[in-house]
mmCIF file of C-alpha atoms in Angstrom:
data_model
loop_
_atom_site.group_PDB
_atom_site.id
_atom_site.type_symbol
_atom_site.label_atom_id
_atom_site.label_comp_id
_atom_site.label_asym_id
_atom_site.label_seq_id
_atom_site.Cartn_x
_atom_site.Cartn_y
_atom_site.Cartn_z
ATOM 1 C CA MET A 1 0.000 0.000 0.000
ATOM 2 C CA ASN A 2 1.294 3.458 -0.891
ATOM 3 C CA LYS A 3 -0.657 6.097 1.057
ATOM 4 C CA ILE A 4 0.580 9.309 2.648
ATOM 5 C CA TYR A 5 -0.983 12.074 4.752
ATOM 6 C CA LEU A 6 0.994 15.301 5.178
ATOM 7 C CA SER A 7 0.018 18.564 6.785
ATOM 8 C CA GLY A 8 2.095 21.591 5.896
ATOM 9 C CA ILE A 9 2.370 25.087 4.473
ATOM 10 C CA VAL A 10 1.995 25.914 0.781
ATOM 11 C CA ALA A 11 5.498 27.089 -0.205
ATOM 12 C CA GLU A 12 4.602 28.523 -3.599
ATOM 13 C CA PRO A 13 1.339 29.132 -5.477
ATOM 14 C CA PRO A 14 0.152 26.208 -7.621
ATOM 15 C CA VAL A 15 1.279 26.250 -11.249
ATOM 16 C CA ARG A 16 -1.587 25.047 -13.426
ATOM 17 C CA GLY A 17 -1.438 23.584 -16.919
ATOM 18 C CA ILE A 18 -2.940 21.114 -19.359
ATOM 19 C CA GLN A 19 -0.973 17.950 -20.173
ATOM 20 C CA GLU A 20 -1.239 15.723 -23.244
ATOM 21 C CA GLY A 21 -4.648 14.127 -23.503
ATOM 22 C CA ALA A 22 -6.324 17.209 -21.980
ATOM 23 C CA LEU A 23 -5.436 16.222 -18.401
ATOM 24 C CA GLU A 24 -5.490 19.180 -16.039
ATOM 25 C CA HIS A 25 -2.393 19.378 -13.835
ATOM 26 C CA ALA A 26 -1.243 21.610 -10.972
ATOM 27 C CA CYS A 27 1.991 21.510 -8.983
ATOM 28 C CA PHE A 28 2.902 23.322 -5.758
ATOM 29 C CA GLY A 29 5.540 23.073 -3.056
ATOM 30 C CA LEU A 30 4.693 21.958 0.482
ATOM 31 C CA TRP A 31 6.772 22.726 3.600
ATOM 32 C CA VAL A 32 6.413 20.041 6.283
ATOM 33 C CA SER A 33 7.821 20.247 9.829
ATOM 34 C CA HIS A 34 8.509 17.423 12.261
ATOM 35 C CA ARG A 35 10.710 16.679 15.260
ATOM 36 C CA THR A 36 13.561 14.176 15.251
ATOM 37 C CA ARG A 37 14.199 11.673 18.062
ATOM 38 C CA GLN A 38 16.560 14.239 19.568
ATOM 39 C CA GLY A 39 13.753 16.829 19.653
ATOM 40 C CA ILE A 40 15.214 18.945 16.866
ATOM 41 C CA SER A 41 12.647 20.605 14.600
ATOM 42 C CA LYS A 42 13.251 19.754 10.947
ATOM 43 C CA ARG A 43 11.647 21.277 7.835
ATOM 44 C CA GLU A 44 11.366 19.436 4.523
ATOM 45 C CA PHE A 45 10.061 20.493 1.128
ATOM 46 C CA TYR A 46 7.989 18.234 -1.126
ATOM 47 C CA PRO A 47 6.651 18.905 -4.617
ATOM 48 C CA VAL A 48 2.938 18.023 -4.786
ATOM 49 C CA HIS A 49 1.130 17.207 -8.038
ATOM 50 C CA GLY A 50 -2.628 17.165 -8.528
ATOM 51 C CA TRP A 51 -4.643 16.062 -11.536
ATOM 52 C CA ASN A 52 -8.049 17.030 -12.941
ATOM 53 C CA GLY A 53 -10.463 18.080 -10.141
ATOM 54 C CA VAL A 54 -7.716 18.227 -7.506
ATOM 55 C CA ALA A 55 -5.634 20.413 -9.853
ATOM 56 C CA ALA A 56 -8.536 22.780 -10.520
ATOM 57 C CA TRP A 57 -9.330 23.131 -6.805
ATOM 58 C CA ALA A 58 -5.671 23.679 -5.858
ATOM 59 C CA ALA A 59 -5.199 26.387 -8.497
ATOM 60 C CA ALA A 60 -8.398 28.172 -7.453
ATOM 61 C CA HIS A 61 -8.015 27.989 -3.658
ATOM 62 C CA LEU A 62 -4.434 27.458 -2.476
ATOM 63 C CA ARG A 63 -2.210 30.431 -1.692
ATOM 64 C CA GLN A 64 1.381 30.727 -0.491
ATOM 65 C CA GLY A 65 1.661 30.528 3.311
ATOM 66 C CA GLN A 66 -1.633 28.677 3.724
ATOM 67 C CA ARG A 67 -1.885 25.472 5.783
ATOM 68 C CA VAL A 68 -3.191 22.422 3.907
ATOM 69 C CA MET A 69 -3.356 18.659 4.445
ATOM 70 C CA VAL A 70 -2.546 16.401 1.500
ATOM 71 C CA GLN A 71 -3.791 12.825 1.178
ATOM 72 C CA GLY A 72 -2.190 10.919 -1.667
ATOM 73 C CA TYR A 73 0.718 8.660 -2.566
ATOM 74 C CA LEU A 74 4.480 8.865 -3.070
ATOM 75 C CA THR A 75 6.002 8.769 -6.532
ATOM 76 C CA GLN A 76 9.566 8.810 -7.811
ATOM 77 C CA ARG A 77 10.988 9.691 -11.193
ATOM 78 C CA ARG A 78 14.474 9.876 -12.593
ATOM 79 C CA VAL A 79 15.614 13.211 -13.985
ATOM 80 C CA ALA A 80 18.758 13.973 -16.000
ATOM 81 C CA LEU A 81 20.964 16.775 -14.660
ATOM 82 C CA GLN A 82 22.254 19.456 -17.040
ATOM 83 C CA GLY A 83 25.864 18.673 -16.156
ATOM 84 C CA GLY A 84 25.339 14.935 -16.552
ATOM 85 C CA GLY A 85 24.217 12.258 -14.142
ATOM 86 C CA MET A 86 20.789 11.363 -12.875
ATOM 87 C CA VAL A 87 18.776 12.134 -9.743
ATOM 88 C CA THR A 88 15.719 10.484 -8.277
ATOM 89 C CA VAL A 89 12.998 13.012 -7.453
ATOM 90 C CA ASN A 90 10.548 12.098 -4.664
ATOM 91 C CA GLU A 91 7.117 13.691 -5.141
ATOM 92 C CA ILE A 92 3.596 13.440 -3.794
ATOM 93 C CA THR A 93 0.583 12.888 -6.016
ATOM 94 C CA ALA A 94 -2.453 14.379 -4.232
ATOM 95 C CA GLU A 95 -5.760 12.530 -4.275
ATOM 96 C CA GLU A 96 -7.463 14.915 -1.823
ATOM 97 C CA LEU A 97 -6.635 18.303 -0.307
ATOM 98 C CA PHE A 98 -7.988 19.568 3.011
ATOM 99 C CA PRO A 99 -7.756 23.329 3.716
ATOM 100 C CA GLY A 100 -6.544 24.440 7.130
ATOM 101 C CA GLY A 101 -4.556 21.246 7.620
ATOM 102 C CA GLY A 102 -7.323 18.780 8.369
ATOM 103 C CA ASP A 103 -10.851 20.123 7.904
ATOM 104 C CA ARG A 104 -12.508 18.383 4.960
ATOM 105 C CA LEU A 105 -13.471 20.742 2.140
ATOM 106 C CA VAL A 106 -17.203 21.424 1.931
ATOM 107 C CA GLY A 107 -18.370 22.991 -1.340
ATOM 108 C CA ASP A 108 -16.295 26.036 -2.267
ATOM 109 C CA LYS A 109 -15.457 27.092 1.286
ATOM 110 C CA PRO A 110 -12.275 29.227 1.021
ATOM 111 C CA ALA A 111 -9.242 27.859 2.805
ATOM 112 C CA GLU A 112 -7.896 29.626 5.873
ATOM 113 C CA SER A 113 -4.629 31.536 5.385
ATOM 114 C CA HIS A 114 -1.672 31.178 7.738
ATOM 115 C CA GLY A 115 1.254 33.537 7.283
ATOM 116 C CA GLU A 116 4.097 31.438 8.717
ATOM 117 C CA ASP A 117 7.650 32.331 7.749
ATOM 118 C CA MET A 118 9.368 29.767 5.537
ATOM 119 C CA PRO A 119 13.000 29.570 4.450
ATOM 120 C CA ALA A 120 13.880 31.144 1.109
ATOM 121 C CA ALA A 121 13.272 28.907 -1.914
ATOM 122 C CA GLU A 122 16.987 28.537 -2.582
ATOM 123 C CA ASN A 123 17.506 27.034 0.912
ATOM 124 C CA ARG A 124 14.907 24.287 0.687
ATOM 125 C CA GLN A 125 15.406 20.560 0.330
ATOM 126 C CA ILE A 126 13.463 19.350 -2.696
ATOM 127 C CA GLY A 127 13.066 15.624 -2.219
ATOM 128 C CA ILE A 128 16.013 14.795 -4.493
ATOM 129 C CA SER A 129 18.571 12.081 -3.900
ATOM 130 C CA LYS A 130 21.691 11.954 -6.079
ATOM 131 C CA GLU A 131 22.737 8.755 -7.757
ATOM 132 C CA ASP A 132 26.035 7.817 -9.389
#
């Protein structure tokens, strides 16, 4: 079984587009915080992809700095680097989005905005692991 639930902060507004075959697609970044065994707070960044209805809702309702819960599954893909070599990119494919970090969406209820400070985009970890 491949199922994941993450609650975090929208790091960047969703980018919406149409893929081949007229599939609607949206992608946004999600900051997630957790504590290690040593009690140290750690922040991680994950790219989140949504398709069709999830993509349309994300593009219409999600804003940077807003808390959201994502229910979906993990995916990986291999990407070629410009300088040569390959990396494996870990991403989340969203099946459902819950505004406010856990309250189920009812109709077109707007999501609550949370203005938490996040590290600059250039300082984030992006779910990439290098391979030889």
